Amino acid sequence: AVLQSIKALFHLLIYTTTCCGENNNTMNLSAALTLIALTGANAFAPAAKAPVTTELAMSEYRTSVRDNVDVGVGGPLAGGAGGRDLAEIWDNSSPVIVQGGSLRTWSFANPAIESVQVLLKTEGRPLDADVELWQGPDNTPHKMRVYVEDGALRTFNAVIGTPRGPNTVAIRNIGQLEFPLDAVVRPDRDDGLAAGIASVATRSETIQGGALRTYPFNPTVDSVAIILKTDGRPLNARIELLQGPNNNKQVVELYTEDGLDRPFFAIVETPGSGNVVRVVNTAPVEFPLYASVDAYRVGGGGDWADDGLMIGRAF
């Protein structure tokens, strides 16, 4: 562009010199040189930069649910639709009856199975059971004591970590012979129950050893998602579902050898009103835990009669 401008000015200078007198030659020559100088100076001006965006690209790297439980926004069953329903799991499984005082085991030899679902229920009678994870001889890295007042209205639903197989899940019904229970133990997929719980329980808080936290829920909440973990230390906790003063509807006493490698996922069903979830860290003060408790399934209010009484239902 600069060369073309110089060439045009040169032709203009020759034309002026030919057509005009000598008096104008000096003036025309000065004007032409001035224009040439200005045009040449523009050649050294910095070129205009293209606009640069500072927008950060979202990474598509997906972390494991067991490594990061604070993923996702919003619950899969918030609003009463979507996600994995507990009734769907029961319908697609074959429950095993565990009679009172008996023991049943489920073995998983595949090391690729990193977590298993444990679901327990009864026909409306109390549920009292011990759940243990065996990994090798005399090694119990995870165990629970589960009590539910009504095993049909409030089923027990949990996901326990089973890294580095083979693993065996043992369920002992410590109730009377008249109180059998139904058990479902199966591997948990990547989009299974643990992923659904992790996508809901996004807020975490620290509970120091010997301390407790309470989480009240309004009557529209049908079930609550709970995640307990540590920074690699042992996990000792007690989870209680209260409905009224000192009225325990469900109690889970939990021990995990490594709360980071084997976090605890659970869904507690909360039909009716006045439900409060209480989490107690039963370990010493040197062993804090991190708790995430949030609504898992929220109903649309259709279970409430005009007189304000809750019409109970079982999933």
Short mmCIF file of C-alpha atoms in Angstrom, two decimals:
data_model
loop_
_atom_site.label_atom_id
_atom_site.label_comp_id
_atom_site.label_asym_id
_atom_site.label_seq_id
_atom_site.Cartn_x
_atom_site.Cartn_y
_atom_site.Cartn_z
CA ALA A 1 0.00 0.00 0.00
CA VAL A 2 2.90 2.39 0.77
CA LEU A 3 4.57 1.70 -2.61
CA GLN A 4 1.31 2.35 -4.43
CA SER A 5 0.91 5.70 -2.65
CA ILE A 6 4.46 6.74 -3.54
CA LYS A 7 3.91 5.73 -7.17
CA ALA A 8 0.68 7.76 -7.35
CA LEU A 9 2.37 10.84 -5.88
CA PHE A 10 5.30 10.47 -8.29
CA HIS A 11 2.94 10.46 -11.29
CA LEU A 12 1.15 13.51 -9.85
CA LEU A 13 4.47 15.32 -9.52
CA ILE A 14 5.42 14.62 -13.14
CA TYR A 15 2.01 15.80 -14.35
CA THR A 16 2.25 19.00 -12.35
CA THR A 17 5.71 19.73 -13.63
CA THR A 18 4.62 19.21 -17.23
CA CYS A 19 1.40 21.19 -17.09
CA CYS A 20 2.31 24.06 -14.77
CA GLY A 21 5.04 26.63 -14.65
CA GLU A 22 8.31 26.59 -12.78
CA ASN A 23 6.87 28.78 -9.97
CA ASN A 24 4.62 26.00 -8.89
CA ASN A 25 7.27 23.29 -9.19
CA THR A 26 8.90 24.07 -5.87
CA MET A 27 5.57 24.20 -4.00
CA ASN A 28 4.31 21.00 -5.60
CA LEU A 29 7.59 19.23 -4.85
CA SER A 30 7.41 20.22 -1.17
CA ALA A 31 3.82 19.06 -0.86
CA ALA A 32 4.63 15.76 -2.52
CA LEU A 33 7.62 15.11 -0.27
CA THR A 34 5.52 15.93 2.78
CA LEU A 35 2.82 13.46 1.73
CA ILE A 36 5.46 10.83 1.02
CA ALA A 37 6.94 11.32 4.48
CA LEU A 38 3.55 11.03 6.18
CA THR A 39 2.68 7.96 4.15
CA GLY A 40 5.98 6.30 5.01
CA ALA A 41 5.51 7.04 8.72
CA ASN A 42 2.21 5.14 8.70
CA ALA A 43 4.07 2.05 7.56
CA PHE A 44 5.79 1.85 10.95
CA ALA A 45 2.56 2.21 12.99
CA PRO A 46 1.59 -0.99 14.87
CA ALA A 47 -1.20 -2.96 13.26
CA ALA A 48 -4.54 -3.12 15.04
CA LYS A 49 -4.80 -6.25 17.17
CA ALA A 50 -7.71 -8.61 16.84
CA PRO A 51 -9.95 -8.73 19.94
CA VAL A 52 -8.81 -11.48 22.30
CA THR A 53 -11.36 -13.24 24.48
CA THR A 54 -10.55 -14.15 28.06
CA GLU A 55 -13.26 -16.80 28.37
CA LEU A 56 -12.07 -19.97 30.10
CA ALA A 57 -12.90 -23.25 28.43
CA MET A 58 -14.72 -25.80 30.56
CA SER A 59 -12.71 -28.95 31.11
CA GLU A 60 -14.45 -32.19 30.16
CA TYR A 61 -12.38 -34.29 32.56
CA ARG A 62 -14.70 -36.34 34.73
CA THR A 63 -13.63 -37.19 38.24
CA SER A 64 -14.68 -40.29 40.07
CA VAL A 65 -17.60 -39.98 42.42
CA ARG A 66 -15.58 -41.69 45.12
CA ASP A 67 -12.78 -39.11 44.81
CA ASN A 68 -14.95 -36.00 44.69
CA VAL A 69 -18.40 -36.09 46.20
CA ASP A 70 -19.06 -32.40 45.61
CA VAL A 71 -20.01 -32.69 41.95
CA GLY A 72 -23.12 -31.65 40.11
CA VAL A 73 -25.78 -29.09 40.88
CA GLY A 74 -29.34 -30.01 41.80
CA GLY A 75 -30.75 -33.37 42.70
CA PRO A 76 -31.68 -36.04 40.19
CA LEU A 77 -34.97 -36.59 41.97
CA ALA A 78 -35.64 -32.98 42.94
CA GLY A 79 -39.16 -32.19 41.92
CA GLY A 80 -40.20 -35.84 42.14
CA ALA A 81 -39.03 -36.98 38.71
CA GLY A 82 -35.94 -38.30 37.02
CA GLY A 83 -32.90 -40.06 38.43
CA ARG A 84 -32.82 -43.55 39.81
CA ASP A 85 -35.88 -44.31 41.92
CA LEU A 86 -35.52 -46.78 44.76
CA ALA A 87 -38.64 -48.60 43.60
CA GLU A 88 -36.95 -49.18 40.26
CA ILE A 89 -34.01 -50.87 41.97
CA TRP A 90 -36.30 -53.18 43.93
CA ASP A 91 -38.35 -54.02 40.82
CA ASN A 92 -35.25 -54.88 38.77
CA SER A 93 -33.62 -57.02 41.47
CA SER A 94 -34.25 -60.35 43.12
CA PRO A 95 -34.37 -59.80 46.90
CA VAL A 96 -32.96 -62.47 49.18
CA ILE A 97 -34.89 -63.28 52.35
CA VAL A 98 -32.73 -63.26 55.49
CA GLN A 99 -34.53 -64.96 58.34
CA GLY A 100 -34.19 -63.76 61.91
CA GLY A 101 -30.89 -64.90 63.47
CA SER A 102 -29.38 -66.02 60.13
CA LEU A 103 -26.47 -64.77 58.00
CA ARG A 104 -26.21 -64.31 54.23
CA THR A 105 -23.13 -63.33 52.21
CA TRP A 106 -22.55 -61.87 48.72
CA SER A 107 -19.07 -62.22 47.19
CA PHE A 108 -17.59 -59.94 44.51
CA ALA A 109 -14.35 -61.30 43.06
CA ASN A 110 -14.06 -58.73 40.26
CA PRO A 111 -11.66 -55.95 41.37
CA ALA A 112 -13.35 -53.54 38.94
CA ILE A 113 -16.37 -53.33 41.26
CA GLU A 114 -15.52 -50.31 43.42
CA SER A 115 -18.85 -49.96 45.24
CA VAL A 116 -21.99 -51.99 45.93
CA GLN A 117 -25.57 -51.09 46.75
CA VAL A 118 -27.07 -52.47 49.96
CA LEU A 119 -30.86 -52.20 50.30
CA LEU A 120 -32.86 -53.67 53.17
CA LYS A 121 -36.59 -53.70 53.91
CA THR A 122 -39.28 -55.65 55.73
CA GLU A 123 -43.04 -56.11 55.40
CA GLY A 124 -43.73 -53.41 57.98
CA ARG A 125 -41.99 -54.98 60.95
CA PRO A 126 -38.84 -53.62 62.66
CA LEU A 127 -35.52 -54.11 60.91
CA ASP A 128 -32.41 -54.87 62.96
CA ALA A 129 -29.28 -56.05 61.15
CA ASP A 130 -25.50 -56.02 61.04
CA VAL A 131 -23.85 -55.23 57.70
CA GLU A 132 -20.14 -55.97 57.29
CA LEU A 133 -17.61 -55.83 54.47
CA TRP A 134 -15.01 -58.58 54.51
CA GLN A 135 -11.75 -58.22 52.61
CA GLY A 136 -9.47 -61.15 53.34
CA PRO A 137 -9.31 -63.21 56.53
CA ASP A 138 -10.03 -61.31 59.76
CA ASN A 139 -10.21 -57.97 57.91
CA THR A 140 -13.41 -55.95 58.26
CA PRO A 141 -12.78 -52.46 56.86
CA HIS A 142 -16.46 -51.46 56.97
CA LYS A 143 -19.33 -52.41 59.26
CA MET A 144 -22.73 -51.01 60.24
CA ARG A 145 -25.47 -51.63 62.75
CA VAL A 146 -28.84 -50.77 61.23
CA TYR A 147 -32.16 -50.29 63.03
CA VAL A 148 -35.41 -49.19 61.35
CA GLU A 149 -38.72 -48.98 63.18
CA ASP A 150 -40.80 -49.76 60.07
CA GLY A 151 -38.85 -51.49 57.31
CA ALA A 152 -41.60 -50.98 54.73
CA LEU A 153 -42.20 -47.26 55.27
CA ARG A 154 -38.50 -46.44 55.61
CA THR A 155 -36.23 -48.83 53.74
CA PHE A 156 -32.48 -48.83 54.32
CA ASN A 157 -30.50 -47.72 51.25
CA ALA A 158 -26.73 -47.34 51.21
CA VAL A 159 -23.65 -47.60 48.98
CA ILE A 160 -20.39 -48.88 50.45
CA GLY A 161 -16.98 -48.76 48.80
CA THR A 162 -15.35 -52.03 47.75
CA PRO A 163 -11.99 -51.12 46.19
CA ARG A 164 -9.30 -53.71 45.52
CA GLY A 165 -11.34 -56.91 45.41
CA PRO A 166 -12.20 -59.59 46.15
CA ASN A 167 -14.79 -58.42 48.67
CA THR A 168 -17.67 -60.04 50.53
CA VAL A 169 -20.72 -58.31 51.97
CA ALA A 170 -22.25 -60.08 54.97
CA ILE A 171 -25.72 -59.30 56.34
CA ARG A 172 -26.82 -60.79 59.65
CA ASN A 173 -30.42 -60.42 60.78
CA ILE A 174 -30.10 -60.01 64.53
CA GLY A 175 -33.85 -59.70 65.00
CA GLN A 176 -36.17 -62.37 66.22
CA LEU A 177 -37.18 -65.33 64.06
CA GLU A 178 -40.55 -63.66 63.45
CA PHE A 179 -38.89 -60.64 61.80
CA PRO A 180 -37.33 -61.62 58.45
CA LEU A 181 -35.95 -59.02 56.06
CA ASP A 182 -35.42 -58.68 52.32
CA ALA A 183 -31.94 -57.76 51.09
CA VAL A 184 -30.59 -56.59 47.74
CA VAL A 185 -26.81 -56.41 47.28
CA ARG A 186 -25.52 -55.60 43.81
CA PRO A 187 -22.73 -53.59 42.13
CA ASP A 188 -23.22 -49.87 41.79
CA ARG A 189 -22.71 -48.49 38.28
CA ASP A 190 -21.09 -45.15 37.35
CA ASP A 191 -24.56 -43.62 36.91
CA GLY A 192 -26.05 -45.51 39.82
CA LEU A 193 -27.11 -44.65 43.33
CA ALA A 194 -23.80 -43.14 44.48
CA ALA A 195 -23.68 -40.75 41.51
CA GLY A 196 -27.25 -39.64 42.21
CA ILE A 197 -26.47 -39.02 45.88
CA ALA A 198 -23.28 -37.12 45.03
CA SER A 199 -25.10 -34.86 42.58
CA VAL A 200 -27.50 -33.81 45.34
CA ALA A 201 -25.32 -33.48 48.44
CA THR A 202 -23.12 -30.62 47.21
CA ARG A 203 -22.75 -28.76 50.52
CA SER A 204 -20.30 -30.20 53.03
CA GLU A 205 -19.46 -29.21 56.58
CA THR A 206 -16.96 -30.43 59.15
CA ILE A 207 -18.12 -32.24 62.28
CA GLN A 208 -15.40 -32.48 64.89
CA GLY A 209 -14.92 -35.57 67.04
CA GLY A 210 -17.61 -35.80 69.73
CA ALA A 211 -19.78 -33.14 68.06
CA LEU A 212 -23.13 -33.47 66.30
CA ARG A 213 -25.17 -31.67 63.66
CA THR A 214 -28.92 -31.68 63.10
CA TYR A 215 -30.69 -31.14 59.79
CA PRO A 216 -34.46 -30.48 59.91
CA PHE A 217 -36.56 -31.01 56.77
CA ASN A 218 -40.02 -29.82 55.81
CA PRO A 219 -42.84 -32.29 55.09
CA THR A 220 -42.47 -32.03 51.29
CA VAL A 221 -39.11 -33.84 51.41
CA ASP A 222 -39.64 -37.54 50.80
CA SER A 223 -36.02 -38.68 51.20
CA VAL A 224 -32.63 -37.27 52.20
CA ALA A 225 -29.17 -37.92 50.70
CA ILE A 226 -26.26 -38.35 53.12
CA ILE A 227 -22.51 -38.57 52.44
CA LEU A 228 -19.93 -39.06 55.18
CA LYS A 229 -16.18 -39.09 54.56
CA THR A 230 -12.85 -38.16 56.15
CA ASP A 231 -9.40 -37.10 54.95
CA GLY A 232 -8.13 -40.68 55.15
CA ARG A 233 -8.63 -41.31 58.85
CA PRO A 234 -11.09 -43.80 60.33
CA LEU A 235 -14.76 -42.85 60.29
CA ASN A 236 -16.97 -43.50 63.30
CA ALA A 237 -20.43 -41.98 63.23
CA ARG A 238 -24.06 -42.45 64.15
CA ILE A 239 -26.90 -41.33 61.88
CA GLU A 240 -30.35 -40.91 63.41
CA LEU A 241 -33.71 -40.04 61.92
CA LEU A 242 -35.89 -38.36 64.53
CA GLN A 243 -39.60 -37.62 64.29
CA GLY A 244 -40.51 -35.93 67.51
CA PRO A 245 -38.55 -35.63 70.77
CA ASN A 246 -36.31 -38.68 71.31
CA ASN A 247 -38.33 -40.71 68.81
CA ASN A 248 -35.81 -42.59 66.67
CA LYS A 249 -37.29 -43.92 63.46
CA GLN A 250 -33.96 -45.08 62.00
CA VAL A 251 -30.46 -45.43 63.48
CA VAL A 252 -27.23 -46.39 61.71
CA GLU A 253 -23.99 -46.89 63.64
CA LEU A 254 -21.15 -46.72 61.14
CA TYR A 255 -17.46 -47.63 61.12
CA THR A 256 -15.14 -47.27 58.13
CA GLU A 257 -11.42 -48.00 58.21
CA ASP A 258 -10.59 -45.21 55.72
CA GLY A 259 -13.21 -42.52 55.22
CA LEU A 260 -11.54 -41.23 52.06
CA ASP A 261 -11.07 -44.56 50.34
CA ARG A 262 -14.46 -45.86 51.48
CA PRO A 263 -16.92 -42.95 51.89
CA PHE A 264 -20.45 -43.72 53.02
CA PHE A 265 -23.46 -42.91 50.83
CA ALA A 266 -27.04 -43.33 52.06
CA ILE A 267 -30.62 -42.36 51.30
CA VAL A 268 -32.91 -41.94 54.30
CA GLU A 269 -36.62 -41.86 53.57
CA THR A 270 -38.48 -39.18 55.52
CA PRO A 271 -42.26 -39.55 55.14
CA GLY A 272 -44.47 -37.39 57.28
CA SER A 273 -43.67 -34.17 59.12
CA GLY A 274 -41.18 -33.18 61.81
CA ASN A 275 -38.26 -35.16 60.37
CA VAL A 276 -34.78 -34.30 61.64
CA VAL A 277 -31.56 -36.03 60.61
CA ARG A 278 -28.88 -36.03 63.29
CA VAL A 279 -25.25 -36.93 62.53
CA VAL A 280 -22.97 -37.63 65.51
CA ASN A 281 -19.21 -38.05 65.20
CA THR A 282 -18.52 -40.72 67.80
CA ALA A 283 -14.74 -40.64 67.21
CA PRO A 284 -12.25 -38.66 69.36
CA VAL A 285 -11.60 -35.00 68.67
CA GLU A 286 -8.56 -35.90 66.53
CA PHE A 287 -10.80 -37.54 63.91
CA PRO A 288 -13.16 -35.03 62.24
CA LEU A 289 -15.52 -36.03 59.46
CA TYR A 290 -17.13 -34.22 56.55
CA ALA A 291 -20.91 -34.52 56.22
CA SER A 292 -23.15 -33.63 53.29
CA VAL A 293 -26.88 -33.83 53.99
CA ASP A 294 -29.48 -32.54 51.55
CA ALA A 295 -32.92 -33.35 50.15
CA TYR A 296 -32.85 -36.20 47.62
CA ARG A 297 -36.48 -36.48 46.52
CA VAL A 298 -38.99 -33.68 46.95
CA GLY A 299 -42.66 -34.45 46.46
CA GLY A 300 -45.22 -32.14 44.95
CA GLY A 301 -47.41 -32.02 48.03
CA GLY A 302 -49.90 -34.56 46.68
CA ASP A 303 -49.49 -36.81 49.73
CA TRP A 304 -51.09 -34.28 52.04
CA ALA A 305 -54.79 -34.52 52.82
CA ASP A 306 -56.98 -31.52 53.50
CA ASP A 307 -56.88 -32.12 57.25
CA GLY A 308 -53.09 -31.87 57.26
CA LEU A 309 -52.44 -35.55 57.94
CA MET A 310 -49.75 -37.38 56.00
CA ILE A 311 -50.91 -40.31 53.91
CA GLY A 312 -47.99 -42.72 54.26
CA ARG A 313 -46.60 -44.57 51.30
CA ALA A 314 -43.75 -46.99 50.69
CA PHE A 315 -41.48 -46.82 47.65
#
